[in-house]
XYZ file of C-alpha atoms in Angstrom:
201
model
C -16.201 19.511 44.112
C -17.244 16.737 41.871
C -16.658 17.083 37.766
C -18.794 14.274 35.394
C -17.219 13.907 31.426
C -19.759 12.307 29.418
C -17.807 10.764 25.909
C -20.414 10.669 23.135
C -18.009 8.829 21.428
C -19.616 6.641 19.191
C -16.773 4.005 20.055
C -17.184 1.505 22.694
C -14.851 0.700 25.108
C -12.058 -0.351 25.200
C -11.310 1.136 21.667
C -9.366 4.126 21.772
C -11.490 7.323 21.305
C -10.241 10.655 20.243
C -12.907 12.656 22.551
C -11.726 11.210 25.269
C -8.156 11.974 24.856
C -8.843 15.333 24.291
C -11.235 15.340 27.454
C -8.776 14.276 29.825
C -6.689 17.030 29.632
C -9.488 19.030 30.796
C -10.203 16.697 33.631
C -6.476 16.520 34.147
C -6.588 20.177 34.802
C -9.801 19.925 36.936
C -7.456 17.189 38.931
C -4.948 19.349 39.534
C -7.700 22.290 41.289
C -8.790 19.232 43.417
C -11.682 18.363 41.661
C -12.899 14.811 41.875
C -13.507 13.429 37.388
C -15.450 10.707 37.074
C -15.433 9.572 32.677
C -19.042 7.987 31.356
C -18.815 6.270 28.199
C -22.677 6.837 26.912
C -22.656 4.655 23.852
C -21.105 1.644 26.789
C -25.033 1.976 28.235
C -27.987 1.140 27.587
C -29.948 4.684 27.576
C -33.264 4.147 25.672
C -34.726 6.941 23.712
C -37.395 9.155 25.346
C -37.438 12.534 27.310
C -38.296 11.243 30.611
C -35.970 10.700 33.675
C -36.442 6.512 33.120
C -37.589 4.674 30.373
C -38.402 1.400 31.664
C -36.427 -1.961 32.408
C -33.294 -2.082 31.325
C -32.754 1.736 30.654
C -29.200 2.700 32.648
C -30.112 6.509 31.968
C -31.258 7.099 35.336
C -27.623 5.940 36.965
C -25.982 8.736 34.614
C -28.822 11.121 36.215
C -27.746 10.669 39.454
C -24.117 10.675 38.538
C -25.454 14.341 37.224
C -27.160 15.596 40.266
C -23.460 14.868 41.891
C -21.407 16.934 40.353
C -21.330 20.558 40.150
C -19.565 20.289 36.506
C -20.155 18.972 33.730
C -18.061 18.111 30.483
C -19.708 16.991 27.076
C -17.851 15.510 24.692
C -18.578 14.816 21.419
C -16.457 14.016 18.057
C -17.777 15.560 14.910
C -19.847 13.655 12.111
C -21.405 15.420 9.002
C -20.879 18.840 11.220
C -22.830 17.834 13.667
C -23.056 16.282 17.159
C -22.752 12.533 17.364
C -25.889 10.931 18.033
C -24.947 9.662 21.413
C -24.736 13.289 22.122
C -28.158 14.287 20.971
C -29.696 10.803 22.773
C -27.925 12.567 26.285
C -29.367 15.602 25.633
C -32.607 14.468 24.945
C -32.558 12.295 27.937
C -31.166 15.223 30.043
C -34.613 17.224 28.668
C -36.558 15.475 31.587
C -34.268 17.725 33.828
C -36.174 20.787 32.417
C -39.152 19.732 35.064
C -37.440 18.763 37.974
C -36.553 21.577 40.600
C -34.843 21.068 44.092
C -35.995 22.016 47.769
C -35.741 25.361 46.960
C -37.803 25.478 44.119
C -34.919 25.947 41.628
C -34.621 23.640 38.361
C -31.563 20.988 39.019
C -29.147 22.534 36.320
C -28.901 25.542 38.359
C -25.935 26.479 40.129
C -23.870 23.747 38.171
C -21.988 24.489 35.225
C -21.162 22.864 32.018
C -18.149 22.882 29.048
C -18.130 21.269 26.019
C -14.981 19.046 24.116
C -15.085 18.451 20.330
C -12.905 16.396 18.425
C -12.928 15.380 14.514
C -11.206 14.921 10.841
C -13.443 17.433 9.742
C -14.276 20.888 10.242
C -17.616 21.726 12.511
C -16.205 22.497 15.598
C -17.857 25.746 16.926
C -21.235 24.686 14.975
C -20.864 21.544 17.538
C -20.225 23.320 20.353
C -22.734 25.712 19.637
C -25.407 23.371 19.629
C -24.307 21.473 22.661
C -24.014 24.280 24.946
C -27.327 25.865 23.986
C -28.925 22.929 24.643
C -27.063 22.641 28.114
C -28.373 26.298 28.887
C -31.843 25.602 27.853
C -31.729 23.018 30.560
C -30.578 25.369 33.401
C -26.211 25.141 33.223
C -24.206 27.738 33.242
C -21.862 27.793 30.580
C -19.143 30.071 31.540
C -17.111 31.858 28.317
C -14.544 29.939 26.565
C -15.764 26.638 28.142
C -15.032 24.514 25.304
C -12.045 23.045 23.339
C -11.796 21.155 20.404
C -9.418 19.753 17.807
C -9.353 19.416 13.665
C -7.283 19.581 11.114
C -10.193 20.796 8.811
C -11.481 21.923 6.482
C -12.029 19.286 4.828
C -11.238 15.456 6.795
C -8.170 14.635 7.765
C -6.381 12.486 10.749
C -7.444 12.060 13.924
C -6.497 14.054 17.431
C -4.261 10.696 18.414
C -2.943 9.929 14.940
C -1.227 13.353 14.721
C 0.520 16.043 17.103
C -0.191 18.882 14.798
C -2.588 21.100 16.475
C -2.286 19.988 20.090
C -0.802 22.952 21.718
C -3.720 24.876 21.066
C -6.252 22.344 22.029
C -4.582 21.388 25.415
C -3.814 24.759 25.956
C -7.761 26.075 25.828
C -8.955 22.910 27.267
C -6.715 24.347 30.128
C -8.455 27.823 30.341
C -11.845 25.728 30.133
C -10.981 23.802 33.111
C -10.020 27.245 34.846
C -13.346 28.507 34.013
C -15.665 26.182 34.709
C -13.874 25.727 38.026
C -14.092 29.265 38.934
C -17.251 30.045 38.425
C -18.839 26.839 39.898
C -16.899 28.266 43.346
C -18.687 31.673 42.561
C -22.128 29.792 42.321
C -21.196 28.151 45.341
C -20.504 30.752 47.159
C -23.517 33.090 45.693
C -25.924 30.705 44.605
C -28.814 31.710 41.841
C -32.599 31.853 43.617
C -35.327 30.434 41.742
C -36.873 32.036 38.820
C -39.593 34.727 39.598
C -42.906 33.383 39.716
């Protein structure tokens, strides 16, 4: 079973980044159940705006696609800015909107039978409006988003320090990112093993 975490950090590499602190302790989890992790940096590519599956020369969104159609999990992270998603996170989901039209053999849109978790990190408070939005988004397309697949960390309300400038909090955030990983691994077996059909015509 492959696992893909794609950091909307909007920090390129090789600067440190929160998200993906918090992130790897999911996929560290994931590790552990034997799942293969493989971390994308989004804001390190060059994905164009647009809502189609390639947006001309240059545009590296259609390597993350097929790092997509790979894995039967999927991770976003995202940090927290003004409450929201980062916009690296709303150009992947926008992107990942072209998936809406593409089915497999069997007639079944690609996000099927693959599910999907979302991380959240921040000095401010926003958390569950984040992962609210990215996981509706990530159902719209066709994931399943098992319960309690999320984590996140803040010291909010209000800003404050970040996840790897302070300890305070950590427990819980490792600890759920824990039960996410548990989740998300046992139901992509389930799908695996009792895969959904394609919608009724």
């Amino acid at each position: 079973m492959k696992a893909l975490v794609i950091n909307c950090t909007l920090k390129p590499s090789p600067e440190p980044s929160n998200t993906h602190a918090l992130a790897h302790v999911v996929a560290r989890q994931l590790v552990d159940q034997g799942v293969e992790v493989r971390f994308v940096r989004a804001v390190d590519l060059n994905i164009k705006p647009g809502v189609t599956g390639d947006e001309g020369e240059g545009d590296q969104w259609p390597e993350v696609h097929r790092m997509l159609l790979d894995a039967q999990i999927l991770i976003m992270a995202s940090p927290t800015w003004l409450g929201r998603p980062s916009s690296v996170a709303q150009r992947v989901l926008e992107r990942m909107d072209a998936m809406l039209s593409e089915t497999d053999d069997a007639g079944r849109p690609v996000a099927y039978n693959r599910v999907a978790g979302v991380v959240v990190t921040g000095n401010e408070d926003g958390a569950h409006h984040v992962i609210s939005e990215i996981a509706g988004a990530l159902g719209d397309i066709g994931y399943t988003v098992p319960g309690q697949a999320w984590t996140y960390w803040h010291l909010g309300p209000g800003a404050g320090p970040d996840y790897l400038d302070d300890e305070r909090g950590h427990d819980w955030s490792d600890r759920t990112g824990r039960a996410m990983a548990a989740n998300l691994y046992g139901v992509a077996n389930a799908l695996e093993r009792n895969p959904l059909g394609p919608p009724p015509g």
